[in-house]
Coordinates of C-alpha atoms in Angstrom, one line a residue:
Chain A
M46 CA 127.2 63.6 194.5
L47 CA 128.7 64.6 191.1
S48 CA 132.4 64.3 190.3
V49 CA 132.8 68.0 189.6
S50 CA 131.6 71.0 191.6
I51 CA 131.3 74.7 190.8
D52 CA 134.2 75.2 193.2
D53 CA 136.4 72.9 191.1
I54 CA 135.5 75.0 188.1
R55 CA 136.2 78.3 189.9
Q56 CA 139.6 76.9 191.1
A57 CA 140.4 75.7 187.6
A58 CA 139.6 79.2 186.2
V59 CA 142.1 80.8 188.6
R60 CA 144.7 78.0 187.8
I61 CA 144.6 78.3 184.0
A62 CA 144.0 82.0 183.7
P63 CA 147.7 82.8 182.9
Y64 CA 147.7 80.2 180.1
V65 CA 144.5 80.6 178.2
H66 CA 142.5 83.4 176.5
N67 CA 139.4 85.0 178.0
T68 CA 137.7 84.6 174.7
P69 CA 135.3 87.3 173.3
V70 CA 131.5 87.0 173.1
L71 CA 130.3 88.2 169.7
N72 CA 126.9 88.5 168.1
S73 CA 125.4 89.3 164.7
S74 CA 122.3 91.3 164.1
L75 CA 121.7 89.5 160.8
I76 CA 121.8 86.1 162.4
N77 CA 119.6 87.4 165.3
E78 CA 117.1 88.4 162.7
L79 CA 117.3 85.1 160.9
A80 CA 116.9 83.2 164.1
G81 CA 114.2 85.4 165.7
C82 CA 116.0 85.6 169.0
R83 CA 119.2 87.1 170.5
I84 CA 122.2 84.8 170.2
D85 CA 125.5 85.4 172.0
F86 CA 128.4 83.4 170.7
K87 CA 131.2 82.5 173.1
C88 CA 134.2 82.2 170.7
E89 CA 136.3 79.3 171.9
N90 CA 137.4 78.9 168.3
L91 CA 139.6 81.9 169.2
Q92 CA 141.1 80.0 172.2
K93 CA 144.7 78.9 172.3
C94 CA 145.1 75.9 169.9
G95 CA 141.8 77.0 168.3
A96 CA 139.5 75.1 170.8
F97 CA 138.2 75.0 174.4
K98 CA 140.3 71.9 174.8
A99 CA 143.2 74.1 175.9
R100 CA 141.3 74.8 179.2
G101 CA 141.0 71.2 180.3
A102 CA 144.5 70.2 179.2
H103 CA 146.1 73.0 181.2
N104 CA 143.9 72.3 184.2
A105 CA 145.1 68.7 184.2
V106 CA 148.8 69.3 183.6
L107 CA 148.9 72.1 186.2
Q108 CA 147.7 69.6 188.9
L109 CA 150.5 67.1 188.4
S110 CA 153.2 66.9 191.0
D111 CA 156.8 67.9 190.0
A112 CA 157.7 64.2 189.9
Q113 CA 154.8 63.4 187.6
R114 CA 155.6 66.4 185.3
A115 CA 159.1 65.2 185.0
K116 CA 157.8 61.9 183.5
G117 CA 155.5 63.6 181.1
V118 CA 151.9 63.0 180.0
T119 CA 150.3 60.8 177.4
T120 CA 147.0 60.5 175.5
H121 CA 145.4 59.1 172.4
S122 CA 143.5 61.5 170.2
S123 CA 143.2 62.4 166.6
G124 CA 142.0 65.9 167.3
N125 CA 142.1 69.0 169.4
H126 CA 142.9 67.3 172.7
A127 CA 146.2 66.1 171.3
A128 CA 147.2 69.6 170.3
A129 CA 146.0 71.1 173.5
L130 CA 147.8 68.6 175.7
S131 CA 151.0 69.1 173.7
L132 CA 150.8 72.8 174.2
A133 CA 150.0 72.7 177.9
A134 CA 152.8 70.2 178.5
S135 CA 155.4 72.1 176.5
R136 CA 154.6 75.4 178.3
L137 CA 154.9 73.6 181.7
G138 CA 158.2 72.0 180.9
C139 CA 156.7 68.5 180.5
K140 CA 156.9 66.0 177.7
A141 CA 153.7 64.9 175.8
Y142 CA 153.5 61.5 174.2
V143 CA 150.6 61.5 171.8
V144 CA 149.2 58.4 170.2
M145 CA 147.5 59.1 166.9
P146 CA 145.7 56.6 164.5
D147 CA 147.6 56.2 161.3
N148 CA 144.8 57.7 159.3
T149 CA 145.1 61.1 161.0
S150 CA 145.1 64.1 158.6
A151 CA 148.4 65.9 157.9
A152 CA 147.0 69.1 159.3
K153 CA 146.3 67.5 162.7
I154 CA 149.7 65.9 162.8
A155 CA 151.3 69.2 162.0
A156 CA 149.4 70.9 164.8
V157 CA 150.6 68.4 167.4
K158 CA 154.2 68.6 166.2
S159 CA 154.1 72.4 166.2
Y160 CA 153.3 72.3 169.9
G161 CA 156.1 69.9 170.6
G162 CA 154.1 66.7 171.0
E163 CA 155.9 63.4 170.4
I164 CA 153.7 61.3 168.1
T165 CA 153.4 57.5 168.0
F166 CA 151.2 56.2 165.3
C167 CA 149.1 53.1 165.7
E168 CA 146.3 51.3 163.9
A169 CA 143.0 53.2 163.7
T170 CA 141.1 51.1 166.2
M171 CA 140.2 52.1 169.8
A172 CA 141.9 48.9 171.0
A173 CA 145.2 49.7 169.3
R174 CA 145.1 53.3 170.6
E175 CA 144.5 52.2 174.2
K176 CA 147.1 49.5 174.0
T177 CA 149.7 51.9 172.6
V178 CA 149.0 54.5 175.3
L179 CA 149.3 51.9 178.0
A180 CA 152.6 50.7 176.7
I181 CA 153.9 54.3 176.6
A182 CA 152.7 54.9 180.1
E183 CA 154.4 51.8 181.3
R184 CA 157.7 52.5 179.5
T185 CA 158.0 56.2 180.5
G186 CA 155.9 56.6 183.6
A187 CA 153.9 59.3 181.9
T188 CA 150.5 60.2 183.3
L189 CA 147.5 59.5 181.1
V190 CA 145.4 62.6 180.5
P191 CA 142.1 61.4 178.9
P192 CA 140.3 63.8 176.5
Y193 CA 137.0 64.1 178.5
D194 CA 136.3 61.3 181.0
S195 CA 138.1 63.0 183.9
A196 CA 137.1 65.4 186.6
H197 CA 140.0 67.7 186.0
I198 CA 139.2 67.9 182.3
I199 CA 135.5 68.5 182.9
A200 CA 136.3 71.2 185.5
G201 CA 138.7 72.9 183.0
Q202 CA 136.2 72.9 180.2
G203 CA 133.6 74.2 182.5
T204 CA 135.6 77.5 182.8
A205 CA 134.4 78.5 179.3
A206 CA 130.7 78.6 180.5
L207 CA 131.8 80.2 183.8
E208 CA 133.4 83.0 181.8
F209 CA 130.5 83.2 179.4
L210 CA 127.9 83.6 182.2
E211 CA 129.9 86.3 183.8
Q212 CA 130.4 88.1 180.4
T213 CA 126.6 87.9 179.7
D214 CA 125.8 89.1 183.2
G215 CA 123.0 86.7 184.1
Q216 CA 121.0 87.6 181.0
L217 CA 121.0 84.2 179.2
D218 CA 117.8 82.2 179.1
H219 CA 119.3 79.2 177.4
L220 CA 122.8 77.8 177.1
I221 CA 123.8 75.3 174.3
T222 CA 127.1 73.5 173.7
P223 CA 128.0 70.7 171.4
V224 CA 128.3 67.2 172.9
G225 CA 130.8 64.6 171.8
G226 CA 132.8 63.2 174.8
G227 CA 130.8 65.5 177.1
G228 CA 133.7 67.5 178.7
L229 CA 132.3 70.8 177.5
L230 CA 128.7 70.0 178.1
G231 CA 129.3 68.4 181.4
G232 CA 131.5 71.3 182.7
S233 CA 129.0 73.9 181.3
A234 CA 126.1 72.1 183.0
V235 CA 127.8 72.3 186.4
A236 CA 128.7 76.0 185.9
G237 CA 125.3 76.9 184.5
R238 CA 123.2 75.1 187.0
A239 CA 125.2 76.6 189.9
L240 CA 125.3 80.2 188.7
Q241 CA 121.8 80.5 187.1
P242 CA 119.6 77.7 188.5
S243 CA 116.8 78.5 186.1
L244 CA 119.0 78.5 183.0
T245 CA 117.9 75.9 180.4
I246 CA 120.9 73.9 179.3
S247 CA 121.0 71.8 176.1
G248 CA 123.5 69.7 174.2
A249 CA 123.6 69.7 170.4
E250 CA 124.6 66.4 168.9
P251 CA 124.8 65.1 165.3
S252 CA 122.0 62.7 164.4
G253 CA 124.7 60.5 162.9
A254 CA 126.5 60.2 166.3
D255 CA 123.6 60.3 168.8
D256 CA 124.9 58.2 171.7
A257 CA 124.5 61.1 174.2
F258 CA 120.9 61.5 173.0
Q259 CA 120.2 57.7 173.2
S260 CA 121.8 57.5 176.7
F261 CA 120.0 60.6 177.9
Q262 CA 116.6 59.3 176.7
S263 CA 117.1 55.8 178.1
G264 CA 118.8 56.9 181.3
T265 CA 121.6 54.3 180.7
W266 CA 125.0 55.0 179.3
R267 CA 125.4 53.7 175.7
P268 CA 128.6 53.8 173.6
Q269 CA 128.9 55.4 170.1
L270 CA 129.3 52.5 167.8
A271 CA 129.3 53.6 164.1
P272 CA 129.4 57.4 164.0
N273 CA 128.6 59.0 160.6
T274 CA 128.8 62.8 160.6
I275 CA 130.8 65.6 159.2
A276 CA 131.3 66.9 162.8
D277 CA 134.5 65.0 163.4
G278 CA 135.0 66.4 166.9
L279 CA 131.7 64.8 168.0
R280 CA 132.1 61.2 166.8
S281 CA 133.4 59.8 170.2
S282 CA 131.3 58.1 172.9
T283 CA 130.3 60.4 175.7
G284 CA 132.3 59.6 178.8
K285 CA 130.8 57.9 181.8
L286 CA 131.5 60.6 184.3
N287 CA 130.3 63.1 181.7
F288 CA 127.1 61.2 181.1
Q289 CA 126.4 61.1 184.9
I290 CA 126.6 64.9 185.0
I291 CA 124.6 65.4 181.8
S292 CA 121.8 63.1 182.8
D293 CA 121.6 65.0 186.2
L294 CA 121.9 68.6 185.1
V295 CA 121.1 69.0 181.3
D296 CA 117.6 69.7 180.1
D297 CA 117.8 67.9 176.7
I298 CA 119.9 66.9 173.8
I299 CA 119.0 68.4 170.4
L300 CA 119.8 66.4 167.3
L301 CA 121.0 67.9 164.0
D302 CA 121.7 66.5 160.6
D303 CA 124.9 67.3 158.6
K304 CA 123.0 69.5 156.1
S305 CA 121.9 71.8 158.9
I306 CA 125.4 71.8 160.4
V307 CA 127.0 72.9 157.1
E308 CA 124.4 75.6 156.5
A309 CA 125.1 77.0 160.0
M310 CA 128.8 76.8 159.4
T311 CA 128.6 78.7 156.1
L312 CA 126.5 81.4 157.9
I313 CA 129.1 81.8 160.6
W314 CA 132.0 82.0 158.1
T315 CA 130.3 84.4 155.8
R316 CA 128.5 86.6 158.2
M317 CA 130.6 86.6 161.3
K318 CA 134.0 86.2 159.6
L319 CA 134.9 83.4 162.1
I320 CA 136.4 80.1 161.1
V321 CA 134.6 77.4 163.0
E322 CA 134.6 73.6 162.6
P323 CA 131.4 71.7 161.9
S324 CA 131.4 70.5 165.5
S325 CA 131.1 74.2 166.6
A326 CA 128.5 75.2 164.0
I327 CA 126.1 72.6 165.3
V328 CA 125.0 74.9 168.2
L329 CA 123.8 77.6 165.8
A330 CA 122.0 74.8 163.8
A331 CA 120.3 73.8 167.0
V332 CA 118.8 77.3 167.2
L333 CA 118.0 77.8 163.5
N334 CA 116.2 74.4 163.4
N335 CA 114.0 75.1 166.4
K336 CA 112.9 78.7 165.8
A337 CA 109.6 78.4 167.6
R338 CA 111.2 77.1 170.7
F339 CA 113.8 79.9 170.9
A340 CA 111.6 82.8 169.7
G341 CA 112.4 86.0 171.6
K342 CA 114.8 84.2 174.0
H343 CA 118.4 85.2 174.8
V344 CA 120.5 82.2 173.8
G345 CA 124.1 81.6 174.6
I346 CA 126.0 79.2 172.4
I347 CA 129.6 78.0 172.7
L348 CA 131.6 77.8 169.5
S349 CA 133.9 75.1 170.5
G350 CA 136.7 75.3 168.0
G351 CA 138.0 76.4 164.6
N352 CA 140.4 73.6 163.6
V353 CA 139.2 72.7 160.2
D354 CA 141.5 71.3 157.5
L355 CA 140.9 74.0 154.9
S356 CA 141.5 71.5 152.2
A357 CA 138.7 69.2 153.4
L358 CA 135.8 71.7 153.6
P359 CA 132.5 70.4 152.2
W360 CA 132.6 73.1 149.6
N361 CA 136.2 72.6 148.7
A362 CA 136.5 68.8 148.2
G363 CA 139.7 67.6 146.7
H364 CA 141.5 70.9 146.7
N365 CA 144.7 71.5 148.5
I366 CA 145.2 74.6 150.6
P367 CA 148.6 75.7 151.6
L368 CA 148.4 75.3 155.4
V369 CA 151.2 77.0 157.3
Chain B
M108 CA 145.2 123.1 160.2
L109 CA 144.0 119.5 159.4
S110 CA 140.5 118.8 158.3
V111 CA 139.9 116.3 161.2
S112 CA 140.7 116.8 164.9
I113 CA 140.8 114.4 167.8
D114 CA 137.7 116.0 169.1
D115 CA 135.9 115.1 165.8
I116 CA 136.9 111.5 166.4
R117 CA 135.8 111.5 170.0
Q118 CA 132.4 113.0 169.0
A119 CA 132.1 110.4 166.2
A120 CA 132.8 107.6 168.7
V121 CA 129.9 108.8 170.9
R122 CA 127.6 109.3 167.9
I123 CA 128.2 105.9 166.4
A124 CA 128.5 103.8 169.6
P125 CA 124.9 102.5 169.5
Y126 CA 125.3 101.3 165.9
V127 CA 128.7 99.6 165.7
H128 CA 130.6 96.9 167.6
N129 CA 133.5 97.7 170.0
T130 CA 135.6 95.0 168.3
P131 CA 137.9 92.8 170.3
V132 CA 141.7 92.9 170.4
L133 CA 143.2 89.5 169.9
N134 CA 146.7 88.0 169.8
S135 CA 148.5 84.8 169.0
S136 CA 151.5 83.5 170.8
L137 CA 152.5 81.5 167.8
I138 CA 152.5 84.6 165.5
N139 CA 154.3 86.6 168.2
E140 CA 157.0 84.0 168.2
L141 CA 157.2 83.9 164.4
A142 CA 157.4 87.7 164.3
G143 CA 159.8 88.2 167.2
C144 CA 157.6 90.9 168.7
R145 CA 154.2 91.4 170.4
I146 CA 151.4 92.0 168.0
D147 CA 147.9 93.1 169.0
F148 CA 145.2 92.7 166.3
K149 CA 142.3 95.1 166.4
C150 CA 139.6 93.0 164.7
E151 CA 137.5 95.3 162.4
N152 CA 136.8 92.2 160.3
L153 CA 134.4 91.4 163.1
Q154 CA 132.7 94.9 162.7
K155 CA 129.2 95.3 161.4
C156 CA 129.2 94.6 157.6
G157 CA 132.6 92.9 158.2
A158 CA 134.7 96.0 157.9
F159 CA 135.7 99.3 159.6
K160 CA 133.7 101.1 156.9
A161 CA 130.6 100.8 159.1
R162 CA 132.1 103.4 161.4
G163 CA 132.6 106.2 158.8
A164 CA 129.3 105.5 157.1
H165 CA 127.3 105.8 160.3
N166 CA 129.2 108.9 161.3
A167 CA 128.3 110.5 157.9
V168 CA 124.6 109.5 157.9
L169 CA 124.0 110.5 161.5
Q170 CA 125.1 114.0 160.7
L171 CA 122.5 114.6 158.0
S172 CA 119.5 116.8 158.7
D173 CA 116.1 115.3 158.7
A174 CA 115.4 116.9 155.3
Q175 CA 118.6 115.4 153.9
R176 CA 117.8 112.0 155.4
A177 CA 114.4 112.1 153.8
K178 CA 116.1 112.4 150.4
G179 CA 118.6 109.6 150.9
V180 CA 122.3 109.1 150.3
T181 CA 124.3 108.0 147.3
T182 CA 127.7 106.7 146.6
H183 CA 129.7 104.7 144.0
S184 CA 131.6 101.8 145.3
S185 CA 132.3 98.2 144.4
G186 CA 133.2 97.3 147.9
N187 CA 132.7 97.6 151.6
H188 CA 131.7 101.2 151.6
A189 CA 128.6 100.4 149.5
A190 CA 127.5 97.8 152.0
A191 CA 128.3 99.9 155.0
L192 CA 126.4 102.9 153.7
S193 CA 123.4 100.8 152.8
L194 CA 123.3 99.4 156.3
A195 CA 123.7 102.8 158.0
A196 CA 121.0 104.3 155.8
S197 CA 118.5 101.5 156.3
R198 CA 119.0 101.6 160.1
L199 CA 118.5 105.4 160.1
G200 CA 115.4 105.3 157.9
C201 CA 117.1 106.6 154.9
K202 CA 117.3 105.3 151.3
A203 CA 120.8 104.4 149.8
Y204 CA 121.3 104.7 146.1
V205 CA 124.5 102.7 145.3
V206 CA 126.2 102.9 141.9
M207 CA 128.2 99.8 141.2
P208 CA 130.4 99.0 138.1
D209 CA 128.8 96.2 136.0
N210 CA 131.7 93.9 136.7
T211 CA 131.0 93.8 140.4
S212 CA 131.1 90.3 142.0
A213 CA 127.8 88.6 142.8
A214 CA 128.9 88.4 146.5
K215 CA 129.3 92.2 146.7
I216 CA 126.0 92.8 145.0
A217 CA 124.3 90.4 147.4
A218 CA 125.8 92.2 150.4
V219 CA 124.5 95.6 149.3
K220 CA 121.1 94.2 148.5
S221 CA 120.9 92.4 151.9
Y222 CA 121.3 95.7 153.6
G223 CA 118.6 97.3 151.5
G224 CA 120.7 99.4 149.1
E225 CA 119.2 100.2 145.7
I226 CA 121.7 99.4 143.1
T227 CA 122.3 101.2 139.7
F228 CA 124.8 99.5 137.5
C229 CA 127.1 101.5 135.2
E230 CA 130.2 100.9 133.0
A231 CA 133.3 100.0 135.0
T232 CA 135.1 103.3 134.5
M233 CA 135.6 106.1 137.1
A234 CA 134.0 108.6 134.7
A235 CA 130.8 106.5 134.3
R236 CA 130.6 105.9 138.1
E237 CA 130.9 109.6 138.9
K238 CA 128.4 110.6 136.1
T239 CA 125.9 108.1 137.3
V240 CA 126.1 109.2 140.9
L241 CA 125.7 112.9 139.9
A242 CA 122.6 112.0 137.9
I243 CA 121.1 110.2 140.8
A244 CA 121.9 113.0 143.2
E245 CA 120.3 115.5 140.8
R246 CA 117.2 113.3 140.3
T247 CA 116.6 112.4 144.0
G248 CA 118.3 115.1 146.0
A249 CA 120.3 112.4 147.7
T250 CA 123.5 113.5 149.6
L251 CA 126.7 112.1 148.2
V252 CA 128.7 110.2 150.8
P253 CA 132.2 109.5 149.5
P254 CA 134.1 106.4 150.6
Y255 CA 137.1 108.2 152.1
D256 CA 137.8 111.7 150.9
S257 CA 135.6 113.4 153.6
A258 CA 136.2 114.7 157.1
H259 CA 133.1 112.9 158.4
I260 CA 134.3 109.6 157.0
I261 CA 137.9 110.1 158.2
A262 CA 136.6 111.0 161.7
G263 CA 134.4 107.9 161.8
Q264 CA 137.2 105.5 160.7
G265 CA 139.5 107.1 163.3
T266 CA 137.3 105.7 166.1
A267 CA 138.8 102.3 165.4
A268 CA 142.2 103.5 166.5
L269 CA 140.8 105.5 169.3
E270 CA 139.2 102.3 170.7
F271 CA 142.3 100.3 170.0
L272 CA 144.6 102.7 171.9
E273 CA 142.2 102.7 174.9
Q274 CA 142.0 98.9 174.8
T275 CA 145.8 98.6 174.7
D276 CA 146.2 101.1 177.5
G277 CA 149.0 103.2 176.1
Q278 CA 151.2 100.2 175.6
L279 CA 151.7 100.3 171.8
D280 CA 155.0 101.3 170.3
H281 CA 153.8 101.2 166.7
L282 CA 150.5 101.3 165.0
I283 CA 150.0 100.0 161.4
T284 CA 146.9 100.2 159.2
P285 CA 146.3 99.4 155.6
V286 CA 146.2 102.4 153.2
G287 CA 143.9 102.5 150.2
G288 CA 141.8 105.6 150.1
G289 CA 143.3 106.7 153.3
G290 CA 140.2 107.0 155.5
L291 CA 141.4 104.4 158.1
L292 CA 145.1 105.5 158.0
G293 CA 144.1 109.2 158.1
G294 CA 141.7 108.8 161.1
S295 CA 144.2 106.5 162.9
A296 CA 147.0 109.0 162.5
V297 CA 144.9 111.8 164.0
A298 CA 143.9 109.6 166.9
G299 CA 147.3 108.1 167.4
R300 CA 149.3 111.3 167.3
A301 CA 146.9 113.0 169.7
L302 CA 146.7 110.2 172.3
Q303 CA 150.3 108.9 172.2
P304 CA 152.5 111.6 170.6
S305 CA 155.5 109.2 170.5
L306 CA 153.7 106.4 168.7
T307 CA 155.2 105.4 165.4
I308 CA 152.4 105.2 162.8
S309 CA 152.8 103.4 159.5
G310 CA 150.6 102.6 156.5
A311 CA 150.9 99.3 154.7
E312 CA 150.3 99.4 151.0
P313 CA 150.6 96.9 148.1
S314 CA 153.6 97.5 145.9
G315 CA 151.2 97.0 143.0
A316 CA 149.1 100.0 144.1
D317 CA 151.7 102.3 145.7
D318 CA 150.2 105.7 145.1
A319 CA 150.2 106.6 148.8
F320 CA 153.9 105.6 149.0
Q321 CA 154.8 107.7 145.9
S322 CA 152.8 110.7 147.1
F323 CA 154.3 110.4 150.6
Q324 CA 157.9 110.2 149.2
S325 CA 157.5 113.0 146.8
G326 CA 155.4 115.2 149.0
T327 CA 152.9 115.7 146.2
W328 CA 149.5 113.9 145.8
R329 CA 149.6 111.4 143.0
P330 CA 146.7 109.3 141.7
Q331 CA 146.6 105.5 141.4
L332 CA 146.6 104.8 137.7
A333 CA 146.9 101.1 137.0
P334 CA 146.6 99.1 140.3
N335 CA 147.6 95.4 140.2
T336 CA 147.2 93.6 143.5
I337 CA 145.2 90.9 145.1
A338 CA 144.2 93.4 147.8
D339 CA 141.1 94.7 146.1
G340 CA 140.2 97.1 148.9
L341 CA 143.5 99.0 148.4
R342 CA 143.3 99.7 144.7
S343 CA 141.9 103.1 144.9
S344 CA 143.7 106.5 144.9
T345 CA 144.3 108.0 148.3
G346 CA 142.0 110.9 148.8
K347 CA 143.4 114.5 148.9
L348 CA 142.2 115.3 152.4
N349 CA 143.5 111.9 153.4
F350 CA 146.9 112.5 151.9
Q351 CA 147.2 115.9 153.6
I352 CA 146.7 114.2 157.0
I353 CA 149.0 111.2 156.1
S354 CA 151.8 113.4 154.9
D355 CA 151.6 115.5 158.1
L356 CA 151.2 112.8 160.7
V357 CA 152.3 109.4 159.4
D358 CA 155.9 108.1 159.8
D359 CA 156.1 106.0 156.7
I360 CA 154.4 103.8 154.2
I361 CA 155.6 100.1 154.0
L362 CA 155.2 98.3 150.7
L363 CA 154.3 94.6 150.4
D364 CA 154.0 92.3 147.5
D365 CA 151.0 90.0 146.9
K366 CA 153.0 86.9 147.9
S367 CA 153.6 88.3 151.4
I368 CA 150.0 89.4 151.6
V369 CA 148.7 85.9 150.9
E370 CA 151.2 84.3 153.3
A371 CA 150.1 86.6 156.1
M372 CA 146.4 85.9 155.2
T373 CA 146.9 82.2 155.4
L374 CA 148.6 82.5 158.8
I375 CA 145.7 84.6 160.2
W376 CA 143.1 82.1 158.8
T377 CA 144.9 79.0 160.1
R378 CA 146.3 80.2 163.3
M379 CA 143.8 82.8 164.5
K380 CA 140.6 81.3 163.0
L381 CA 139.7 84.7 161.6
I382 CA 138.5 85.4 158.1
V383 CA 140.3 88.4 156.8
E384 CA 140.6 89.8 153.3
P385 CA 143.9 90.4 151.6
S386 CA 143.6 94.1 152.3
S387 CA 143.6 93.3 156.0
A388 CA 146.4 90.7 156.0
I389 CA 148.8 93.3 154.6
V390 CA 149.4 94.7 158.0
L391 CA 150.7 91.4 159.4
A392 CA 152.8 91.1 156.2
A393 CA 154.3 94.5 157.1
V394 CA 155.6 93.2 160.4
L395 CA 156.7 89.7 159.2
N396 CA 158.7 91.3 156.3
N397 CA 160.5 93.8 158.6
K398 CA 161.4 91.6 161.6
A399 CA 164.6 93.5 162.5
R400 CA 162.7 96.8 162.6
F401 CA 160.0 95.5 164.9
A402 CA 162.1 93.1 167.1
G403 CA 160.9 93.2 170.7
K404 CA 158.3 96.0 170.0
H405 CA 154.7 96.1 170.9
V406 CA 152.9 96.5 167.6
G407 CA 149.2 97.3 167.1
I408 CA 147.7 96.4 163.7
I409 CA 144.2 97.0 162.5
L410 CA 142.6 94.1 160.6
S411 CA 140.4 96.2 158.4
G412 CA 137.9 93.7 157.1
G413 CA 136.8 90.1 156.3
N414 CA 134.7 90.4 153.2
V415 CA 136.3 87.9 150.9
D416 CA 134.4 86.1 148.2
L417 CA 135.0 82.6 149.4
S418 CA 134.9 81.3 145.9
A419 CA 137.6 83.6 144.7
L420 CA 140.3 82.8 147.3
P421 CA 143.8 82.4 145.9
W422 CA 143.8 78.8 147.0
N423 CA 140.3 78.0 145.7
A424 CA 140.3 79.4 142.2
G425 CA 137.4 78.4 140.1
H426 CA 135.4 76.7 142.8
N427 CA 132.0 77.8 143.9
I428 CA 131.1 78.2 147.5
P429 CA 127.5 78.3 148.6
L430 CA 127.4 81.8 150.0
V431 CA 124.3 82.4 152.2

């Protein structure tokens, strides 16, 4: 019995609907021609906070009791979850205590602050992050909202695929999402398997951070020890709940190198006029690097987010961009 | 009697529907808060070819006779119209002869080539451009499709506003589009005035290329002589047919300087994850620079295009980006 059901995802979709965007599904004839198949892009880069993470964060905060909300929420994150949780908390009248490693980029710090999150910095180690969060939870009574290893988070992220499958009207042959912690892939797998049992479901993972692939192949959960990839959103270890779902419901994990990721990212920027982060572009790379497999298929891919630090792009190294 | 009617626009919408995207309408809570009003963005940067120009070009080519199509189309343009006409022509089995000034950027040349346009270079003067196009028309029998000063083009561009007004369900108080040649503003004014007579309709124009403003104020058409603005899509003179419509139906022209345009562009990139060109961002600048006027209103703005040369951004001067 899995930790998340399609009913959980359906309920999450109703719960978060007033707070998140129903994001558009776009496509590009030119990219279809290049790929030799039909690709629909579900644009979660256009979601609140610029990432699907807004879905899970709202789903989690909306299920707190009044007493819990009064004490706030806390998490440790250097990325999109921190911003999403800060936004969800502030809109629901709740305080967000965010622990960030002291090497977090100025752009990410600014994002969390702009959504009202209260930041505590700590050393850039997992041990220091966890210790700092626990100390905050103890001091304030705030509820810990983890970034992916949680049924509420997985159900929330699964609403992106639920929406996507409705928007594409049962026409997809194949669904691909990035896999980092596994919230999006796990939730998508539950939604996809329930709504279209014959759908093929893949995760796309950087070969420099291939813990989900290794775990999937061996059938045993393995942590990510020394990630080395441009896709900063996919460097984390896949969660244990997430891995259980993925190993039960997903068909395979496709590995991509950084060069393919940057090429796909450039294509999306220049041809679709969409700002996506490397962790998003990996799903297009998965198709473009496996043309024979996808030839003539109708492939749905989820662009997970668009939060790039414009000054840190691979083609713009060392140049400062006036972020607002 | 104006050269373009709402019926022309409705017919154009039906005619071009199989060839263009019904682009999404997006919004950003953060930008709404900054602006103090509700802004809906009609995303023509996500249109085929990355600009609304695909609408007019298809509407023009679709109305050629078989004999005309067999001889091809021609135009002179250094920008989005050249790419849009090349695309429309190639999809309708027709040749496109495009005259480009010899200082056209590599990115724009590549775009036209990628859509199958046949390029003839000429000196970068209006006289040389017109002479070269006429010579091609004489030699090949190709039909000249002008970029904006044409009833078919204006009707095609007007379909963006028609769609937008349907998508926003009669809720807009104010509609703003950029004004360069006046195809988009002219078509939008016809659609807006017909569908919602009480709608306020404005053009947004760079103060460094303010011919539409000067013509509008004086009531007499005036050409653009020495444009000086980052908004390269808005440097041209407003067409005469276009000016007639604008002076009859538009409420005012709002002028913006380049600094405001770049600030608005940065905001759209960083907060909405959309790539827009300076000529698009000017419409957001028009709202942000006139907050008292728009306070509490529901404003619809058309993001006209997203074709920026990533290597030539104001924050990236001198750095080369690997365009695909």
